[in-house]
Amino acid sequence: MKLNSNQLSRHLNGDLLPIYVVSGDDPLLSQEACDAIRQQARSQGFSERDVFHVDNQHFDWSQVLQAGNSLSLFADKRLMELRIANGKPGDSGAKAILSLLERPPEDTLLLLILPKLDGTTARSKWAKALQESPASGFIQLWPIEAHQLPQWISQRLAQGGLSATPEAIEVLCQRVEGNLLAAAQEVEKLKLLADGTQVTLDTIQASVGESARYDVFGLVDALLAGDAEHVLRMLQGLRGEGVEPPVLLWALSRELRNLASLAQLTNGGLPFDRACSQMKPPIWDKRKPLVSRALNRLSSDRWSALLQDAQHIDAQIKGQAAGDPWLLLSQVCLKMCGKKLKLPSARLY
């Protein structure tokens, strides 16, 4: 059955379904929906967690079926996550998903994490079954459009016990430029800086003045500009200020997905401006020059390869792959700038 993001919290207060699907392209919305499901699963005794990354057509789906049919050695209940980066499981994956849906593994909760599905994929047999079956909850996460952002920020502030003047909301929207991760971080800062429960224009200006010397959004701009030396200084500064790798990876992955998609569209003959307008959310006009500069530095294949590196960083952060995520983050950032690496290799695969 289909669930929207507003229904999810209320739904999770009851008994959990055997299968959940989270589909969407915004990393913050996807992460928060998945975290809500994981948290409720843990509260109901699903203490073991297995994660499978489906990153190509040669993925062995039999290992998923075997894991589902095997008894847990460490816990009574288990959470199994399937991350399908391109949203296309292939024929063998489709059969495996339908099999799991028909006979959900006992004492196992299955979480499928997908990007937004294109029209053809959404109409496929496996996707329709997941959307229609009473045994699964299909959460489609729609992007927050520019005209919806003020209300989204207001709701986010209200969750923290704050309200804001229209002028403050407008300036905050301009500052984050449609980036939900940026908006969420600004809201967290405002919780600390607000005098009472009212956020005013003065509060926003104080927030800007009290911002860390190195911020994640400045890092993204430096990456798009190709300023490798500045990028490495900023990475060091962010690490010193206690910023965690997942925060950087969310912002980095968002830009990589945009650049990889734009490269494919423009390689197919679509004009750059039209390609930008087709992105979800669309690329803002003031960012197009930066994005264009970055796009021209690397080929479409290299942008796609960097997305694979981002997945490996995610595995390192979660302890599912060896290596230091900060080192690979530095390598990916340098590659995005089009620079040769002068760091020891962190590639362990």
Short mmCIF file of C-alpha atoms in Angstrom, two decimals:
data_model
loop_
_atom_site.label_atom_id
_atom_site.label_comp_id
_atom_site.label_asym_id
_atom_site.label_seq_id
_atom_site.Cartn_x
_atom_site.Cartn_y
_atom_site.Cartn_z
CA MET A 1 0.00 0.00 0.00
CA LYS A 2 1.08 3.57 -0.62
CA LEU A 3 2.03 5.89 2.23
CA ASN A 4 3.04 9.52 1.98
CA SER A 5 5.68 11.05 4.24
CA ASN A 6 3.03 12.69 6.44
CA GLN A 7 1.31 9.34 7.04
CA LEU A 8 4.51 7.45 7.85
CA SER A 9 4.97 8.69 11.44
CA ARG A 10 1.39 7.85 12.40
CA HIS A 11 1.60 4.47 10.64
CA LEU A 12 4.77 3.48 12.50
CA ASN A 13 2.98 3.80 15.83
CA GLY A 14 1.18 0.54 15.04
CA ASP A 15 2.29 -2.91 13.97
CA LEU A 16 5.01 -2.93 11.34
CA LEU A 17 4.52 -4.42 7.90
CA PRO A 18 6.95 -7.09 6.62
CA ILE A 19 8.25 -4.82 3.82
CA TYR A 20 8.82 -1.09 3.39
CA VAL A 21 9.96 0.75 0.29
CA VAL A 22 11.42 4.27 0.43
CA SER A 23 11.66 5.88 -3.01
CA GLY A 24 12.97 9.39 -3.62
CA ASP A 25 15.96 11.43 -4.79
CA ASP A 26 16.39 13.88 -1.91
CA PRO A 27 19.01 12.45 0.48
CA LEU A 28 17.64 14.18 3.58
CA LEU A 29 14.03 13.08 3.05
CA SER A 30 15.15 9.53 2.24
CA GLN A 31 17.49 9.34 5.21
CA GLU A 32 14.87 10.61 7.67
CA ALA A 33 12.17 8.22 6.40
CA CYS A 34 14.56 5.27 6.60
CA ASP A 35 15.75 6.32 10.07
CA ALA A 36 12.16 6.46 11.30
CA ILE A 37 11.55 2.90 10.09
CA ARG A 38 14.85 1.68 11.56
CA GLN A 39 14.13 3.29 14.92
CA GLN A 40 10.67 1.75 15.17
CA ALA A 41 12.04 -1.62 14.06
CA ARG A 42 14.66 -1.52 16.84
CA SER A 43 11.97 -0.64 19.38
CA GLN A 44 10.06 -3.75 18.31
CA GLY A 45 13.02 -6.09 18.69
CA PHE A 46 14.63 -6.05 15.24
CA SER A 47 18.12 -5.80 16.71
CA GLU A 48 20.17 -7.34 13.88
CA ARG A 49 20.72 -5.51 10.58
CA ASP A 50 21.96 -6.79 7.21
CA VAL A 51 22.63 -4.37 4.33
CA PHE A 52 22.89 -5.32 0.64
CA HIS A 53 24.11 -2.86 -2.02
CA VAL A 54 22.65 -3.67 -5.45
CA ASP A 55 25.04 -1.70 -7.63
CA ASN A 56 25.01 -3.55 -10.94
CA GLN A 57 23.19 -6.17 -13.02
CA HIS A 58 25.54 -8.91 -11.83
CA PHE A 59 24.44 -8.70 -8.20
CA ASP A 60 23.77 -12.18 -6.78
CA TRP A 61 20.18 -12.06 -5.59
CA SER A 62 20.36 -15.61 -4.24
CA GLN A 63 22.31 -14.29 -1.25
CA VAL A 64 19.33 -12.08 -0.35
CA LEU A 65 16.92 -15.00 -0.56
CA GLN A 66 19.28 -17.21 1.45
CA ALA A 67 19.66 -14.52 4.12
CA GLY A 68 15.90 -14.16 4.33
CA ASN A 69 15.42 -17.89 4.79
CA SER A 70 18.24 -18.37 7.30
CA LEU A 71 17.79 -18.03 11.04
CA SER A 72 19.54 -15.18 12.80
CA LEU A 73 22.46 -16.21 14.98
CA PHE A 74 22.43 -13.10 17.12
CA ALA A 75 18.85 -11.86 17.40
CA ASP A 76 15.23 -12.99 17.30
CA LYS A 77 14.35 -10.40 14.67
CA ARG A 78 16.34 -8.90 11.82
CA LEU A 79 16.19 -5.85 9.56
CA MET A 80 17.32 -6.47 5.98
CA GLU A 81 18.10 -3.42 3.84
CA LEU A 82 18.31 -3.55 0.06
CA ARG A 83 19.81 -0.42 -1.51
CA ILE A 84 19.17 -0.38 -5.26
CA ALA A 85 21.14 2.65 -6.46
CA ASN A 86 19.66 2.86 -9.97
CA GLY A 87 16.17 1.66 -9.03
CA LYS A 88 16.38 -1.22 -11.51
CA PRO A 89 16.81 -4.68 -9.95
CA GLY A 90 16.85 -6.50 -13.30
CA ASP A 91 14.97 -9.69 -14.10
CA SER A 92 16.52 -11.80 -11.34
CA GLY A 93 16.01 -9.02 -8.81
CA ALA A 94 12.39 -8.53 -9.83
CA LYS A 95 11.75 -12.25 -9.34
CA ALA A 96 13.47 -12.19 -5.95
CA ILE A 97 11.44 -9.17 -4.80
CA LEU A 98 8.17 -10.79 -5.89
CA SER A 99 9.17 -13.97 -4.07
CA LEU A 100 9.95 -12.04 -0.88
CA LEU A 101 6.65 -10.17 -1.20
CA GLU A 102 4.68 -13.37 -1.68
CA ARG A 103 6.41 -15.12 1.25
CA PRO A 104 7.97 -12.53 3.56
CA PRO A 105 10.78 -14.05 5.67
CA GLU A 106 9.70 -14.85 9.20
CA ASP A 107 10.87 -12.43 11.92
CA THR A 108 12.46 -10.24 9.25
CA LEU A 109 11.63 -6.70 8.17
CA LEU A 110 12.72 -5.85 4.63
CA LEU A 111 13.56 -2.23 3.75
CA LEU A 112 14.09 -1.38 0.07
CA ILE A 113 15.76 1.98 -0.60
CA LEU A 114 15.29 3.29 -4.14
CA PRO A 115 15.68 6.53 -6.06
CA LYS A 116 12.60 8.04 -7.68
CA LEU A 117 11.37 5.47 -10.19
CA ASP A 118 10.89 6.49 -13.80
CA GLY A 119 7.52 5.88 -15.44
CA THR A 120 8.45 2.57 -17.04
CA THR A 121 9.96 1.14 -13.85
CA ALA A 122 7.04 2.35 -11.72
CA ARG A 123 4.67 0.39 -14.01
CA SER A 124 6.74 -2.81 -13.86
CA LYS A 125 5.25 -5.89 -12.23
CA TRP A 126 7.50 -5.85 -9.17
CA ALA A 127 7.03 -2.12 -8.50
CA LYS A 128 3.24 -2.28 -8.88
CA ALA A 129 3.13 -5.28 -6.57
CA LEU A 130 5.06 -3.39 -3.90
CA GLN A 131 2.71 -0.40 -4.24
CA GLU A 132 -0.47 -2.46 -4.10
CA SER A 133 0.28 -5.28 -1.67
CA PRO A 134 -1.12 -4.98 1.88
CA ALA A 135 2.12 -6.60 3.07
CA SER A 136 4.27 -3.65 2.00
CA GLY A 137 4.35 0.07 2.65
CA PHE A 138 5.51 2.11 -0.36
CA ILE A 139 6.69 5.59 0.67
CA GLN A 140 7.11 7.88 -2.34
CA LEU A 141 9.09 10.99 -1.38
CA TRP A 142 8.37 13.93 -3.64
CA PRO A 143 10.87 16.79 -3.89
CA ILE A 144 10.11 20.03 -2.10
CA GLU A 145 9.54 22.62 -4.84
CA ALA A 146 10.70 26.22 -4.45
CA HIS A 147 7.20 27.48 -3.69
CA GLN A 148 6.79 24.80 -1.00
CA LEU A 149 10.07 25.53 0.76
CA PRO A 150 8.78 28.38 3.01
CA GLN A 151 6.06 26.14 4.43
CA TRP A 152 8.52 23.24 4.84
CA ILE A 153 10.94 25.45 6.78
CA SER A 154 8.09 26.83 8.91
CA GLN A 155 6.99 23.30 9.79
CA ARG A 156 10.57 22.33 10.58
CA LEU A 157 10.90 25.31 12.90
CA ALA A 158 7.56 24.49 14.54
CA GLN A 159 8.82 20.98 15.33
CA GLY A 160 11.59 22.67 17.31
CA GLY A 161 9.15 24.96 19.11
CA LEU A 162 9.96 28.00 16.96
CA SER A 163 8.07 30.34 14.68
CA ALA A 164 9.49 32.87 12.23
CA THR A 165 8.54 36.14 10.62
CA PRO A 166 7.85 36.12 6.84
CA GLU A 167 11.01 38.20 6.27
CA ALA A 168 13.14 35.67 8.16
CA ILE A 169 11.66 32.76 6.18
CA GLU A 170 12.30 34.54 2.90
CA VAL A 171 15.96 35.22 3.70
CA LEU A 172 16.44 31.66 4.92
CA CYS A 173 14.98 30.28 1.67
CA GLN A 174 17.36 32.44 -0.33
CA ARG A 175 20.29 31.25 1.75
CA VAL A 176 19.67 27.52 1.30
CA GLU A 177 18.64 27.74 -2.40
CA GLY A 178 16.35 24.72 -2.31
CA ASN A 179 18.83 22.45 -0.51
CA LEU A 180 16.85 20.66 2.21
CA LEU A 181 19.96 19.47 4.00
CA ALA A 182 21.14 23.07 4.18
CA ALA A 183 17.72 24.16 5.43
CA ALA A 184 17.66 21.49 8.13
CA GLN A 185 21.11 22.52 9.35
CA GLU A 186 20.10 26.18 9.46
CA VAL A 187 17.05 25.28 11.54
CA GLU A 188 19.25 23.39 14.01
CA LYS A 189 21.48 26.47 14.37
CA LEU A 190 18.46 28.70 14.89
CA LYS A 191 17.28 26.51 17.77
CA LEU A 192 20.46 27.50 19.58
CA LEU A 193 20.48 31.16 18.59
CA ALA A 194 16.82 32.15 18.81
CA ASP A 195 15.92 34.46 21.68
CA GLY A 196 12.75 32.82 22.90
CA THR A 197 10.53 31.12 20.34
CA GLN A 198 10.45 33.81 17.63
CA VAL A 199 12.95 33.83 14.76
CA THR A 200 13.37 37.28 13.23
CA LEU A 201 15.52 38.74 10.49
CA ASP A 202 18.04 39.73 13.17
CA THR A 203 18.21 36.10 14.29
CA ILE A 204 18.99 34.98 10.74
CA GLN A 205 21.73 37.59 10.42
CA ALA A 206 23.22 36.49 13.73
CA SER A 207 23.14 32.89 12.51
CA VAL A 208 25.13 33.87 9.43
CA GLY A 209 27.60 35.77 11.61
CA GLU A 210 28.00 32.82 13.98
CA SER A 211 28.37 30.24 11.22
CA ALA A 212 31.43 28.05 11.28
CA ARG A 213 34.36 29.34 9.29
CA TYR A 214 34.04 26.31 7.06
CA ASP A 215 30.53 25.18 6.13
CA VAL A 216 29.24 22.31 4.05
CA PHE A 217 27.59 24.56 1.47
CA GLY A 218 30.76 26.54 0.95
CA LEU A 219 32.53 23.24 0.38
CA VAL A 220 30.05 22.28 -2.34
CA ASP A 221 30.55 25.62 -4.08
CA ALA A 222 34.33 25.21 -3.93
CA LEU A 223 33.98 21.72 -5.41
CA LEU A 224 31.88 22.97 -8.29
CA ALA A 225 34.38 25.76 -8.89
CA GLY A 226 37.22 23.23 -8.98
CA ASP A 227 39.26 24.99 -6.26
CA ALA A 228 41.08 21.87 -5.00
CA GLU A 229 43.42 23.63 -2.56
CA HIS A 230 40.53 25.46 -0.90
CA VAL A 231 38.47 22.27 -0.81
CA LEU A 232 41.16 20.39 1.12
CA ARG A 233 41.50 23.24 3.62
CA MET A 234 37.73 23.26 4.10
CA LEU A 235 37.61 19.49 4.62
CA GLN A 236 40.28 19.80 7.29
CA GLY A 237 38.40 22.68 8.90
CA LEU A 238 35.07 20.85 8.88
CA ARG A 239 36.65 17.80 10.45
CA GLY A 240 38.24 19.98 13.12
CA GLU A 241 34.86 21.57 13.88
CA GLY A 242 33.31 18.16 14.52
CA VAL A 243 31.25 17.81 11.35
CA GLU A 244 30.53 14.10 10.83
CA PRO A 245 31.24 12.32 7.51
CA PRO A 246 27.53 11.46 6.85
CA VAL A 247 26.69 15.17 6.68
CA LEU A 248 29.37 15.75 4.06
CA LEU A 249 28.39 12.62 2.16
CA TRP A 250 24.75 13.73 1.86
CA ALA A 251 25.79 17.03 0.29
CA LEU A 252 28.44 15.38 -1.88
CA SER A 253 26.11 12.63 -3.12
CA ARG A 254 23.44 15.16 -4.05
CA GLU A 255 25.86 17.07 -6.29
CA LEU A 256 27.27 13.87 -7.79
CA ARG A 257 23.80 12.59 -8.67
CA ASN A 258 22.95 15.91 -10.29
CA LEU A 259 26.19 16.03 -12.26
CA ALA A 260 25.95 12.39 -13.38
CA SER A 261 22.35 12.90 -14.51
CA LEU A 262 23.14 16.19 -16.26
CA ALA A 263 26.11 14.58 -18.04
CA GLN A 264 23.88 11.81 -19.37
CA LEU A 265 21.21 14.26 -20.53
CA THR A 266 23.63 16.63 -22.26
CA ASN A 267 25.51 13.73 -23.84
CA GLY A 268 22.18 12.69 -25.30
CA GLY A 269 21.90 16.06 -27.04
CA LEU A 270 19.70 17.93 -24.56
CA PRO A 271 20.71 21.61 -24.12
CA PHE A 272 22.23 22.40 -20.73
CA ASP A 273 19.44 24.80 -19.64
CA ARG A 274 16.73 22.31 -20.49
CA ALA A 275 18.61 19.56 -18.67
CA CYS A 276 18.84 21.79 -15.58
CA SER A 277 15.09 22.40 -15.68
CA GLN A 278 14.42 18.65 -15.77
CA MET A 279 16.34 18.00 -12.56
CA LYS A 280 14.33 17.36 -9.40
CA PRO A 281 14.56 19.91 -7.92
CA PRO A 282 15.61 22.06 -10.90
CA ILE A 283 19.04 23.71 -10.84
CA TRP A 284 18.65 27.33 -9.73
CA ASP A 285 19.72 29.93 -12.29
CA LYS A 286 22.40 31.47 -10.08
CA ARG A 287 24.05 28.04 -9.67
CA LYS A 288 24.09 27.13 -13.35
CA PRO A 289 27.51 28.72 -14.09
CA LEU A 290 29.15 26.74 -11.27
CA VAL A 291 27.42 23.52 -12.29
CA SER A 292 28.37 24.05 -15.93
CA ARG A 293 32.05 24.51 -15.02
CA ALA A 294 32.05 21.30 -13.03
CA LEU A 295 30.19 19.37 -15.72
CA ASN A 296 32.79 20.23 -18.34
CA ARG A 297 35.68 18.89 -16.24
CA LEU A 298 34.78 15.19 -16.30
CA SER A 299 33.10 12.71 -18.61
CA SER A 300 29.74 11.12 -17.91
CA ASP A 301 31.44 7.81 -17.04
CA ARG A 302 33.70 9.49 -14.51
CA TRP A 303 30.79 11.20 -12.76
CA SER A 304 29.04 7.81 -12.53
CA ALA A 305 32.22 6.25 -11.15
CA LEU A 306 32.37 8.90 -8.43
CA LEU A 307 28.85 7.94 -7.41
CA GLN A 308 30.15 4.42 -6.84
CA ASP A 309 32.92 5.89 -4.67
CA ALA A 310 30.25 7.71 -2.66
CA GLN A 311 28.50 4.39 -2.03
CA HIS A 312 31.78 2.95 -0.79
CA ILE A 313 32.21 5.89 1.61
CA ASP A 314 28.72 5.15 2.93
CA ALA A 315 29.77 1.55 3.57
CA GLN A 316 32.93 2.74 5.36
CA ILE A 317 30.92 5.08 7.58
CA LYS A 318 28.61 2.22 8.56
CA GLY A 319 31.53 -0.11 9.27
CA GLN A 320 30.63 -2.36 6.35
CA ALA A 321 33.86 -1.69 4.45
CA ALA A 322 37.43 -1.16 5.60
CA GLY A 323 39.19 2.16 5.31
CA ASP A 324 38.99 5.75 6.51
CA PRO A 325 35.95 7.59 5.06
CA TRP A 326 37.71 10.95 5.48
CA LEU A 327 40.52 9.81 3.19
CA LEU A 328 38.15 8.62 0.47
CA LEU A 329 36.08 11.80 0.87
CA SER A 330 39.25 13.77 0.15
CA GLN A 331 40.00 11.65 -2.89
CA VAL A 332 36.50 12.05 -4.31
CA CYS A 333 36.60 15.80 -3.75
CA LEU A 334 39.91 16.09 -5.57
CA LYS A 335 38.57 14.05 -8.47
CA MET A 336 35.52 16.32 -8.67
CA CYS A 337 37.94 19.24 -8.98
CA GLY A 338 39.70 17.45 -11.84
CA LYS A 339 43.00 17.19 -9.95
CA LYS A 340 45.48 14.36 -9.74
CA LEU A 341 45.65 12.67 -6.37
CA LYS A 342 48.54 13.15 -3.99
CA LEU A 343 47.04 11.08 -1.23
CA PRO A 344 47.69 7.40 -0.35
CA SER A 345 45.17 5.07 -1.88
CA ALA A 346 42.01 4.40 0.11
CA ARG A 347 40.48 2.10 -2.48
CA LEU A 348 40.20 -1.33 -0.91
CA TYR A 349 38.11 -3.03 -3.54
#
